[in-house]
Amino acid sequence: MSSKTPRDVLEGLVKDTSLKWLLGKQTSLDDEIEEIENSPSAGSNWIPELSPVANVVIRRCSKILGVSVNELQDSFKQEASGSVKQPSMFPRNFLEYCCFRALALSVGVTGHLSDKTFRRLTFDMMVAWEVPSAARQSLLSVDGDPTVGLEAFSRIAPAVPIIADVIICENLFRVLASSSNGLRLHFSVYDKYLYGLERAIKKMKSQSESSLLSYVRSKGEKILEIDGTVTTQPVLEHIGMSTWPGRLILTDHALYFEAIKVVSFDAPKRYSLSEDLKQVIKPELTGPWGTRLFDKAVSYKSTSLPEPVVMEFPELKGHTRRDYWLAIIREVLYVHRYMNKFKIVTGVAKDESISKAVLGILRVQAIQELGLTNPVRYENLLPFNLCDQLPGGDHILQTLAEMSSSRVLDRTNKAKEGTLYSISASDMVSQLGLVFGTSPRSSSLVVGEVVVGDVNPLEKAVKQSRKNYEKVVLAQETVNGVKVDGIDTNLAVMKELLLPVMEMGNWLLSLAYWDDPLKSFVFCLFSTFIIYRGWVGYVFAFASLFIAGFILLTRCFSKREKVMIELKVMAPPPMNTMEQLLAVQNAISQLEQLVQDANIVLLKLRALLLSLFPQASEKFAVAIVVATTMMVLLSWNSLIMVVFLELFTRYSPPRRASTERLMRRLREWWFSIPAAPVILEQQNKDDNKKTK
């Protein structure tokens, strides 16, 4: 490279079609190459360590910033820390530095998303990020239009918060790259996505500037979404048995419903999302006359309402419309819960939080514009929704709150202490013309979530949560794989799992019934000695250590053998439908009998407490007094030893006959106790009379 002039290098690359993908109609690379060839300072604008793609992108960034490439290098060396300027990391870190600075300036231009040059530039930045150094240029595929991977998208896209967010970046990439099984992103899909963002921004801006709810909304409350404006597709509000068609409006603080009147809309009803009212928002089933048939509604429940309110979103097929509204309503609710939890009441931190939720809703609206064939889970594209689902999502929110409270706002568009940041979400929203909150704005706000050459705490928390989520998914797959159908089969599996416990119980029962007098005598003597010495706690501790040691041993052996011990269950004989119904009926009858027996015990205890049978109640009271006296006079060790000896030696050879007589008298006494009477009352709806 050093022995050739930049012109020779570029001509060779063009002949080898290494830059063929950049010579399309979307770029002005022909003019750039000709300008470099004819420029007397071509050598100074070419960095040998960087790939041709990276050199072209950096030259575009220098034009946007109005400085030369050499001046960008000098600024990078002055502002970046030592670890960022390492030779091995220089190409990629310098590329990120130039890209972040250029993007921070470009997004300040009104309508930048509609600019094809900007859309192509951001995509070319991702392509260049994958091959930043000259040594990696051979890895770039030149067959047709290039594509970008997840890692490049996750580094460049969050630098413009309207395009992506650190928390949901991976899910967004999977959705955009669904045509290639979530592996590579094509420019055509990316370009359409940014165009959809521009349309969503214009739509939200027009809604925010409209006069809807102007006399109801609080100061600074902005409209995010409206549905039900078309009379053929209204939103139905269900309260109890009444149903009203109308219009639903979502703001950044509440949900409003306006019922349709003859020529206008009724006064709006407000359902708060910002106050702590223990709101519960979930999908709901609706149908005529209170039936639950159609899964197309959202239920809103709070302490301020006597009964839940259900919003139905009718559509002919599926429930996509409901899923979208459920996701965005929850996003507004969750962002306010996040602010209430971490005491984010006012200031830039509050505006940043609301802006993050608003940008997420805009991205979801842009995804809807793509018309993807695969179903999209909207909650996975909204940061606060996703944090509510991910394992460790609370840690992500805590990290986000700590970053918001600890960052010092630098309004000079320079880095602080060698750390170079991208633009923030709140500043992104303000530059789009969607101002949320009341804090003063400045176009030079340089606080973000993507750092040049480093991974910030939020990215670390997200990555750790993703790893935990993958473990949960793998574990859930095993759970779904071992689920079996049929009551008899599940009972067989449970019996096999509880077999060690059942064997231990049978062994203890054989000792308690003195089937082998010698073993029972030794066990009784040993247990009595432990109780007398006060070592019961040590016994439980030793048992816990034994279980822990057993787990470690099995872990070591499983590492060597690399196999999972499968549970083998003898499958019960198959049953036909009639046999299954009879088995279910038999199980229900047995359950009913158990409930009846439990009720009889409770009713007899009630009779004893209320002295409905005085003789039995007196004996019961005397027994309680004796037990209480023993608890007062004896120490706990002595009391435990007395109870153990009483229970364990009942069926010993010397006491077996007397125990059988005592148990017979106790059963006779118990059966002689009458149960407390029960009166079932039924209310008659016609005359409100009670039938006994």
XYZ file of C-alpha atoms in Angstrom:
692
model
C 0.000 0.000 0.000
C 2.787 2.415 0.896
C 4.566 1.863 -2.458
C 1.496 2.936 -4.465
C -0.240 6.257 -4.751
C -3.853 6.559 -3.546
C -4.909 6.942 -7.181
C -3.296 3.643 -8.168
C -4.890 1.907 -5.198
C -8.370 3.218 -6.007
C -8.061 2.346 -9.693
C -7.009 -1.181 -8.781
C -9.900 -1.565 -6.352
C -12.404 -0.392 -8.946
C -10.998 -2.771 -11.543
C -11.191 -5.623 -9.010
C -14.831 -4.671 -8.269
C -13.961 -4.309 -4.579
C -16.020 -1.126 -4.542
C -18.611 -2.288 -7.029
C -21.347 -2.269 -4.419
C -20.686 1.401 -3.695
C -21.166 2.510 -7.294
C -24.924 2.238 -7.283
C -27.422 5.021 -7.803
C -27.808 5.620 -4.087
C -24.255 6.927 -3.622
C -22.071 9.613 -5.142
C -18.945 7.509 -4.849
C -17.998 8.050 -8.499
C -17.623 11.747 -7.805
C -15.758 11.055 -4.585
C -13.272 8.754 -6.306
C -12.707 11.261 -9.102
C -12.271 14.021 -6.552
C -9.670 11.968 -4.651
C -7.853 11.154 -7.898
C -7.671 14.790 -8.998
C -6.980 16.209 -5.559
C -3.367 17.288 -4.925
C -3.862 16.297 -1.256
C -5.046 12.792 -2.006
C -2.310 11.208 0.053
C -3.227 13.167 3.151
C -6.882 12.099 2.884
C -6.045 8.412 2.691
C -5.224 6.409 5.832
C -3.261 3.241 4.946
C -4.325 1.352 8.095
C -7.997 1.639 7.118
C -9.888 -0.317 4.491
C -11.087 1.497 1.358
C -14.661 1.319 2.614
C -13.675 2.906 5.920
C -11.639 5.592 4.128
C -14.630 6.543 1.982
C -16.939 6.719 5.024
C -14.442 8.796 7.025
C -14.036 11.195 4.095
C -17.808 11.691 4.020
C -17.774 12.332 7.772
C -15.029 14.922 7.349
C -17.133 16.739 4.761
C -20.123 16.770 7.113
C -17.986 18.096 9.978
C -16.201 20.619 7.750
C -12.707 19.475 8.737
C -10.008 17.478 7.023
C -9.205 13.856 7.746
C -5.907 14.890 9.320
C -7.701 17.270 11.652
C -10.059 14.455 12.636
C -7.053 12.267 13.429
C -5.506 14.995 15.567
C -8.785 15.530 17.443
C -9.113 11.811 18.036
C -5.591 11.550 19.437
C -6.218 14.499 21.762
C -9.655 13.498 23.039
C -9.473 9.705 23.150
C -7.965 7.778 26.044
C -4.889 5.587 25.735
C -6.790 2.316 25.531
C -8.928 3.619 22.661
C -5.846 4.675 20.653
C -4.117 1.292 20.691
C -2.791 0.400 17.197
C -4.754 -2.835 17.020
C -8.013 -1.028 17.817
C -7.267 2.238 16.006
C -9.127 1.558 12.718
C -12.443 0.633 14.319
C -12.279 3.182 17.154
C -11.325 6.021 14.828
C -14.146 5.010 12.486
C -16.619 5.067 15.404
C -15.293 8.464 16.489
C -15.833 9.959 13.039
C -19.231 8.302 12.625
C -20.552 9.458 16.013
C -19.413 13.036 15.464
C -20.891 13.153 11.972
C -24.167 11.589 13.081
C -24.481 13.974 16.032
C -24.273 16.851 13.577
C -26.391 15.264 10.838
C -29.397 14.534 13.026
C -29.683 18.248 13.761
C -30.808 18.810 10.175
C -34.584 18.860 9.785
C -35.870 15.892 7.823
C -32.601 13.996 7.872
C -34.406 10.641 7.803
C -35.992 11.522 4.477
C -32.552 12.251 3.013
C -31.395 9.255 0.961
C -27.782 10.307 1.424
C -28.128 10.118 5.211
C -29.855 6.735 5.060
C -27.128 5.340 2.813
C -24.408 6.876 4.967
C -25.611 5.184 8.146
C -25.755 1.826 6.376
C -22.291 2.300 4.849
C -21.001 3.079 8.344
C -22.182 -0.363 9.467
C -20.540 -2.010 6.456
C -17.302 -0.157 7.155
C -17.468 -1.105 10.840
C -17.367 -4.782 9.896
C -14.188 -4.264 7.807
C -12.461 -1.216 9.339
C -8.844 -2.215 8.713
C -7.062 -2.830 5.420
C -6.184 -6.344 6.575
C -9.872 -7.321 6.817
C -10.978 -5.899 3.440
C -10.852 -9.380 1.931
C -13.709 -10.416 4.261
C -16.126 -8.075 2.486
C -18.468 -9.818 0.078
C -18.876 -8.026 -3.238
C -21.610 -10.201 -4.698
C -24.438 -7.738 -5.081
C -25.521 -5.230 -2.466
C -23.653 -5.721 0.833
C -25.383 -6.712 4.052
C -24.553 -6.025 7.681
C -24.585 -8.247 10.733
C -25.928 -7.882 14.228
C -22.713 -6.629 15.842
C -22.238 -3.771 13.361
C -25.893 -2.785 13.606
C -25.721 -2.828 17.416
C -22.748 -0.445 17.439
C -23.770 2.125 14.820
C -27.573 2.170 14.900
C -27.941 3.177 18.604
C -25.775 6.210 17.899
C -28.967 7.645 16.371
C -31.572 6.867 19.071
C -34.499 7.130 16.678
C -33.089 4.210 14.670
C -32.356 1.804 17.523
C -31.881 1.506 21.266
C -29.224 -0.438 23.150
C -31.808 -2.481 25.057
C -33.888 -3.651 22.092
C -31.219 -3.468 19.372
C -30.833 -7.218 18.941
C -34.589 -7.855 18.709
C -34.974 -5.014 16.202
C -32.225 -6.461 14.039
C -33.856 -9.903 14.094
C -37.120 -8.387 12.896
C -35.518 -6.325 10.129
C -33.378 -9.267 8.984
C -36.220 -11.802 9.149
C -35.974 -12.368 5.381
C -32.481 -13.843 5.935
C -33.411 -15.773 9.086
C -32.234 -12.907 11.264
C -28.601 -13.147 10.133
C -27.931 -10.289 7.681
C -29.681 -6.973 7.041
C -30.186 -5.711 3.499
C -30.145 -2.035 2.633
C -33.539 -2.186 0.918
C -35.233 -3.267 4.175
C -33.196 -0.801 6.221
C -34.058 2.047 3.857
C -37.751 1.202 4.013
C -37.560 1.079 7.813
C -36.062 4.592 8.003
C -38.696 5.854 5.597
C -41.345 4.375 7.885
C -39.732 6.193 10.816
C -40.041 9.475 8.948
C -43.742 8.847 8.320
C -44.321 7.876 11.954
C -42.604 11.045 13.154
C -44.748 13.237 10.928
C -47.872 11.446 12.101
C -47.009 11.821 15.803
C -46.007 15.451 15.308
C -49.335 16.278 13.675
C -51.188 14.488 16.478
C -49.242 16.321 19.182
C -49.959 19.671 17.575
C -53.669 18.949 17.144
C -56.364 20.424 19.359
C -57.587 17.040 20.574
C -58.029 16.939 24.361
C -56.588 20.453 24.599
C -58.937 21.292 27.484
C -58.269 18.023 29.347
C -54.594 17.299 28.892
C -52.174 18.505 31.519
C -49.326 20.852 30.693
C -46.722 19.144 28.535
C -48.884 16.061 27.876
C -48.468 14.926 24.270
C -50.555 12.583 22.126
C -48.747 9.428 21.011
C -51.415 7.399 19.213
C -55.082 7.586 18.205
C -57.424 4.777 17.160
C -61.123 4.611 16.399
C -61.317 7.732 14.247
C -62.788 5.692 11.397
C -66.416 4.852 12.142
C -66.066 1.425 10.525
C -63.251 0.496 12.931
C -64.167 1.948 16.324
C -62.784 0.977 19.685
C -65.376 -0.619 21.974
C -65.360 0.185 25.672
C -66.890 -2.477 27.944
C -67.858 -1.561 31.506
C -69.861 -4.310 33.109
C -72.581 -5.282 30.634
C -72.605 -1.953 28.766
C -70.641 -1.344 25.554
C -69.824 1.982 23.895
C -68.039 2.571 20.566
C -65.633 5.468 20.466
C -62.153 6.834 19.978
C -59.091 5.854 22.043
C -56.224 8.300 22.560
C -52.896 7.478 24.195
C -50.709 10.240 25.618
C -47.408 10.078 27.457
C -49.312 10.226 30.770
C -52.746 8.651 30.357
C -55.294 6.845 28.227
C -58.430 8.689 27.051
C -61.666 7.287 25.638
C -64.285 9.396 23.867
C -67.618 7.704 23.212
C -69.262 8.416 19.856
C -72.365 10.602 19.942
C -74.679 11.440 17.064
C -72.484 14.069 15.396
C -69.496 14.321 17.737
C -67.697 12.661 20.630
C -68.654 12.583 24.269
C -66.498 14.038 27.032
C -63.301 11.966 27.360
C -62.744 9.543 30.210
C -59.210 9.570 31.608
C -57.384 6.432 32.745
C -54.094 7.423 34.320
C -50.834 5.666 33.489
C -48.482 7.998 35.345
C -49.911 7.782 38.871
C -49.282 4.819 41.151
C -52.772 3.294 41.187
C -51.726 -0.371 41.108
C -52.749 -0.576 37.458
C -53.069 -3.984 35.836
C -53.144 -3.994 32.033
C -53.553 -7.365 30.365
C -55.191 -9.031 27.340
C -58.840 -9.902 27.792
C -61.549 -11.976 26.119
C -64.875 -10.414 25.145
C -68.121 -11.472 23.547
C -71.854 -10.783 23.435
C -73.793 -10.809 26.728
C -70.677 -11.146 28.819
C -69.336 -14.276 27.107
C -65.582 -14.783 26.635
C -65.109 -15.674 22.968
C -62.893 -13.169 21.158
C -59.282 -12.493 22.148
C -59.169 -8.906 20.895
C -59.357 -6.678 23.983
C -57.249 -4.992 26.654
C -58.307 -4.829 30.296
C -57.429 -1.801 32.459
C -57.775 -2.204 36.226
C -56.773 0.244 38.966
C -57.652 1.191 42.515
C -59.469 4.298 41.263
C -62.064 2.236 39.370
C -64.821 0.110 40.946
C -64.518 -2.487 38.175
C -62.129 -3.127 35.267
C -62.556 -1.330 31.958
C -62.133 -3.383 28.790
C -61.128 -1.828 25.452
C -61.929 -4.040 22.465
C -60.207 -3.648 19.085
C -62.408 -5.461 16.547
C -60.787 -6.888 13.427
C -61.718 -9.672 11.070
C -58.630 -11.846 11.503
C -56.157 -12.167 14.339
C -55.493 -9.727 17.154
C -52.573 -7.663 15.825
C -54.375 -4.411 16.502
C -54.943 -5.379 20.138
C -51.351 -6.591 20.575
C -50.009 -3.269 19.309
C -52.134 -1.228 21.697
C -51.410 -3.530 24.609
C -47.673 -3.084 24.041
C -47.661 0.717 23.736
C -50.037 1.220 26.695
C -47.805 -0.942 28.847
C -44.739 0.942 27.628
C -46.126 4.230 28.929
C -47.164 2.553 32.183
C -43.771 0.894 32.679
C -41.771 4.054 31.999
C -43.712 5.886 34.709
C -43.248 2.965 37.092
C -39.537 3.158 36.361
C -39.471 6.884 37.113
C -41.513 6.460 40.294
C -39.308 3.620 41.499
C -36.049 5.518 41.036
C -37.467 8.914 42.094
C -37.033 10.508 38.663
C -39.482 13.365 39.046
C -38.141 16.297 37.048
C -35.200 17.344 34.950
C -33.369 15.927 31.979
C -33.468 12.383 33.384
C -37.283 12.395 33.268
C -37.333 13.756 29.720
C -34.754 11.152 28.714
C -36.921 8.323 30.103
C -40.111 9.483 28.394
C -38.211 10.104 25.163
C -36.843 6.571 25.227
C -40.393 5.190 25.454
C -41.643 7.556 22.714
C -38.858 6.548 20.337
C -39.686 2.908 20.984
C -43.310 3.511 19.969
C -42.133 5.276 16.809
C -39.969 2.287 15.902
C -42.909 -0.071 16.350
C -45.019 2.112 14.060
C -42.229 2.024 11.462
C -42.064 -1.773 11.697
C -45.786 -1.893 10.969
C -45.103 0.042 7.752
C -42.819 -2.764 6.523
C -45.685 -5.245 6.213
C -43.609 -8.215 7.341
C -45.055 -11.664 6.778
C -43.776 -13.109 10.045
C -45.691 -12.102 13.196
C -43.966 -9.453 15.296
C -44.021 -9.346 19.091
C -44.244 -5.618 19.679
C -43.333 -5.851 23.370
C -39.860 -7.103 22.374
C -39.229 -3.846 20.474
C -40.072 -1.544 23.394
C -37.284 -1.059 25.971
C -39.343 -0.864 29.154
C -41.617 -3.716 28.053
C -38.568 -5.841 27.369
C -36.985 -5.026 30.730
C -40.167 -6.235 32.408
C -39.784 -9.617 30.664
C -36.036 -10.253 30.624
C -34.391 -11.977 33.580
C -32.324 -9.266 35.193
C -34.436 -6.554 33.598
C -34.591 -4.762 36.942
C -30.785 -4.604 36.886
C -30.930 -2.997 33.430
C -33.334 -0.345 34.703
C -31.191 0.257 37.771
C -28.109 0.712 35.576
C -30.054 3.077 33.325
C -31.165 5.134 36.327
C -27.633 5.264 37.716
C -26.271 6.431 34.380
C -28.974 9.097 34.123
C -28.242 10.426 37.607
C -24.441 10.275 37.423
C -23.801 11.668 33.950
C -22.773 15.308 33.739
C -24.423 17.049 30.820
C -21.744 18.428 28.514
C -23.218 21.087 26.224
C -20.001 21.895 24.332
C -20.251 18.875 21.993
C -16.903 17.638 23.304
C -15.949 14.530 25.160
C -15.076 14.564 28.810
C -12.047 12.776 30.218
C -11.392 10.989 26.934
C -14.813 9.313 26.766
C -16.692 9.971 23.528
C -20.498 9.545 23.558
C -23.254 9.436 20.992
C -26.330 11.683 21.030
C -29.023 11.148 23.689
C -32.657 10.084 23.269
C -34.115 13.301 24.697
C -32.020 15.454 22.396
C -32.987 13.219 19.479
C -36.680 13.768 20.229
C -36.267 17.511 20.561
C -34.459 17.693 17.222
C -37.307 15.771 15.612
C -39.709 18.457 16.813
C -41.350 16.216 19.435
C -40.625 17.989 22.719
C -41.613 16.008 25.814
C -41.155 17.568 29.220
C -40.261 21.067 30.287
C -36.470 20.975 30.643
C -34.467 23.402 28.476
C -32.974 21.948 25.307
C -29.675 22.407 23.554
C -28.627 20.964 20.211
C -25.142 20.380 21.570
C -26.184 17.778 24.135
C -23.636 14.990 23.832
C -24.717 12.325 26.282
C -25.705 8.912 24.995
C -25.513 5.173 25.473
C -22.894 4.122 22.901
C -19.281 4.910 23.757
C -16.407 4.941 21.284
C -14.161 1.939 21.749
C -15.776 0.784 24.964
C -18.826 -0.969 26.402
C -20.756 1.085 28.929
C -22.502 -0.387 32.000
C -25.892 -0.441 30.267
C -24.565 -2.561 27.396
C -22.924 -4.908 29.904
C -26.192 -5.269 31.814
C -28.100 -5.962 28.584
C -25.583 -8.585 27.460
C -25.696 -10.326 30.835
C -29.485 -10.296 30.769
C -29.423 -11.774 27.254
C -27.199 -14.613 28.440
C -29.560 -15.325 31.327
C -32.496 -15.204 28.927
C -30.848 -17.796 26.678
C -30.437 -20.076 29.696
C -34.110 -19.599 30.547
C -35.118 -20.421 26.974
C -33.046 -23.612 26.975
C -34.480 -24.609 30.336
C -38.017 -23.914 29.120
C -37.416 -26.084 26.064
C -36.525 -29.001 28.337
C -39.645 -28.298 30.408
C -41.841 -28.341 27.316
C -40.143 -31.536 26.160
C -40.918 -33.513 29.312
C -44.571 -32.554 29.553
C -46.806 -35.579 28.999
C -50.515 -35.881 28.420
C -52.940 -37.897 30.475
C -53.651 -38.041 34.176
C -52.454 -41.634 34.518
C -49.147 -40.874 32.775
C -48.487 -37.797 34.906
C -49.279 -39.780 38.056
C -46.814 -42.455 36.948
C -44.102 -39.820 36.425
C -44.824 -38.257 39.811
C -44.742 -41.660 41.512
C -41.354 -42.391 39.977
C -39.975 -38.996 41.047
C -41.233 -39.421 44.607
C -40.012 -43.017 44.844
C -36.938 -42.186 47.019
C -39.099 -40.136 49.378
C -41.686 -42.910 49.544
C -39.007 -45.504 50.280
C -37.587 -43.312 53.040
C -41.078 -42.899 54.493
C -41.732 -46.660 54.376
C -38.413 -47.280 56.136
C -39.291 -44.819 58.905
C -42.748 -46.376 59.267
C -41.224 -49.848 59.592
C -38.999 -48.495 62.369
C -41.957 -46.790 64.066
C -44.051 -50.014 63.943
C -41.089 -52.048 65.270
C -41.136 -54.594 62.474
C -37.477 -55.276 63.292
C -37.178 -54.666 67.071
C -33.377 -54.546 67.067
C -33.143 -51.844 64.354
C -35.961 -49.842 65.946
C -34.299 -50.039 69.386
C -30.923 -48.823 68.029
C -32.609 -45.993 66.090
C -34.646 -44.960 69.139
C -31.562 -45.000 71.397
C -29.452 -43.024 68.908
C -32.195 -40.430 68.270
C -32.861 -40.004 71.994
C -29.146 -39.381 72.614
C -29.034 -36.710 69.854
C -32.117 -34.962 71.221
C -30.785 -35.130 74.793
C -27.449 -33.580 73.735
C -29.208 -30.846 71.760
C -27.701 -31.874 68.396
C -30.886 -31.761 66.340
C -29.738 -28.621 64.540
C -26.407 -30.257 63.703
C -28.237 -33.228 62.221
C -30.138 -30.987 59.800
C -26.910 -29.122 58.963
C -25.123 -32.418 58.259
C -28.012 -33.537 56.057
C -27.786 -30.280 54.080
C -24.011 -30.734 53.650
C -24.606 -34.291 52.474
C -27.036 -33.040 49.800
C -24.552 -30.353 48.685
C -21.748 -32.930 48.464
C -23.976 -35.253 46.475
C -24.707 -32.429 44.014
C -20.985 -31.673 43.589
C -20.167 -35.330 43.008
C -22.879 -35.706 40.385
C -21.642 -32.500 38.720
C -18.101 -33.887 38.479
C -19.289 -37.180 37.041
C -21.623 -35.442 34.588
C -18.663 -33.389 33.283
C -16.773 -36.563 32.502
C -19.601 -38.539 30.980
C -21.394 -35.589 29.284
C -24.757 -37.303 29.577
C -27.967 -36.396 31.353
C -29.476 -38.996 33.617
C -32.896 -39.653 32.170
C -35.849 -40.695 34.273
C -37.256 -43.984 33.108
C -40.959 -44.446 33.801
C -43.038 -47.489 33.078
C -45.869 -46.162 30.956
C -49.339 -47.196 32.132
C -51.574 -49.095 29.717
C -53.376 -46.794 27.272
C -56.956 -45.863 28.032
C -59.739 -45.032 25.630
C -61.948 -41.972 25.953
C -64.532 -43.673 28.159
C -61.867 -44.975 30.548
C -60.316 -41.529 30.768
C -63.696 -39.990 31.605
C -64.295 -42.602 34.290
C -60.809 -41.969 35.730
C -61.510 -38.241 35.866
C -64.874 -38.853 37.512
C -63.263 -41.181 40.053
C -60.562 -38.622 40.839
C -63.163 -35.894 41.312
C -65.176 -38.165 43.627
C -62.091 -38.886 45.724
C -61.270 -35.190 45.897
C -64.831 -34.432 46.949
C -64.567 -37.077 49.680
C -61.334 -35.536 50.961
C -62.956 -32.099 51.080
C -65.949 -33.527 52.943
C -63.695 -35.237 55.501
C -61.738 -32.005 56.010
C -64.987 -30.088 56.540
C -66.151 -32.645 59.113
C -62.907 -32.263 61.060
C -63.274 -28.469 61.043
C -66.931 -28.670 62.075
C -66.117 -31.017 64.970
C -63.347 -28.663 66.133
C -65.889 -25.850 65.957
C -68.267 -27.919 68.101
C -65.509 -28.524 70.673
C -64.603 -24.836 70.842
C -68.251 -23.787 71.205
C -69.011 -26.590 73.776
C -71.829 -28.031 71.709
C -70.974 -31.401 73.326
C -69.917 -30.488 76.921
C -68.367 -33.821 77.960
C -66.074 -33.954 74.922
C -65.254 -30.265 75.257
C -64.203 -30.753 78.887
C -61.835 -33.593 77.987
C -60.441 -31.497 75.126
C -59.861 -28.531 77.467
C -58.117 -30.768 80.047
C -55.816 -32.142 77.345
C -54.902 -28.602 76.303
C -54.169 -27.638 79.908
C -51.903 -30.676 80.373
C -50.033 -29.926 77.134
C -49.612 -26.280 78.124
C -48.290 -27.243 81.583
C -45.711 -29.544 80.016
C -44.548 -26.763 77.678
C -44.153 -24.416 80.657
C -42.395 -26.837 83.028
C -40.163 -28.750 80.619
C -37.307 -27.406 78.524
C -37.560 -27.628 74.748
C -35.064 -30.484 74.530
C -36.921 -32.433 77.205
C -40.267 -31.702 75.588
C -39.040 -32.848 72.171
C -37.559 -35.993 73.714
C -40.814 -36.830 75.563
C -42.891 -36.333 72.405
C -40.447 -38.432 70.352
C -40.399 -41.284 72.853
C -44.181 -41.211 73.143
C -44.704 -41.380 69.389
C -41.896 -43.766 68.519
C -42.423 -46.348 71.282
C -46.170 -46.688 70.835
C -45.882 -49.904 68.856
C -42.909 -51.335 70.722
C -43.580 -54.834 72.114
C -44.186 -53.644 75.719
C -46.629 -50.874 74.684
C -48.374 -52.295 71.615
C -51.476 -53.656 73.438
C -52.033 -50.522 75.526
C -51.547 -48.300 72.436
C -54.189 -50.217 70.487
C -56.643 -49.834 73.369
C -55.857 -46.101 73.648
C -56.292 -45.507 69.910
C -59.613 -47.373 69.984
C -60.889 -45.161 72.838
C -59.714 -42.027 70.985
C -61.549 -43.067 67.817
C -64.710 -43.777 69.787
C -64.422 -40.414 71.501
C -63.897 -38.642 68.180
C -66.814 -40.374 66.492
C -69.079 -39.440 69.417
C -68.503 -35.718 68.851
C -71.351 -34.205 66.811
C -70.482 -31.793 64.018
C -71.607 -28.183 64.178
C -74.756 -27.602 62.125
C -74.516 -26.017 58.658
C -77.248 -23.956 56.990
C -77.002 -23.287 53.257
C -78.624 -19.991 52.276
C -79.668 -19.197 48.732
C -80.808 -15.734 47.693
C -83.875 -15.589 45.486
C -83.512 -12.863 42.849
C -87.278 -12.370 42.517
C -88.460 -11.807 46.090
C -85.055 -11.622 47.881
C -86.231 -14.325 50.263
C -83.724 -16.678 51.868
C -84.475 -20.372 51.735
C -83.045 -22.499 54.489
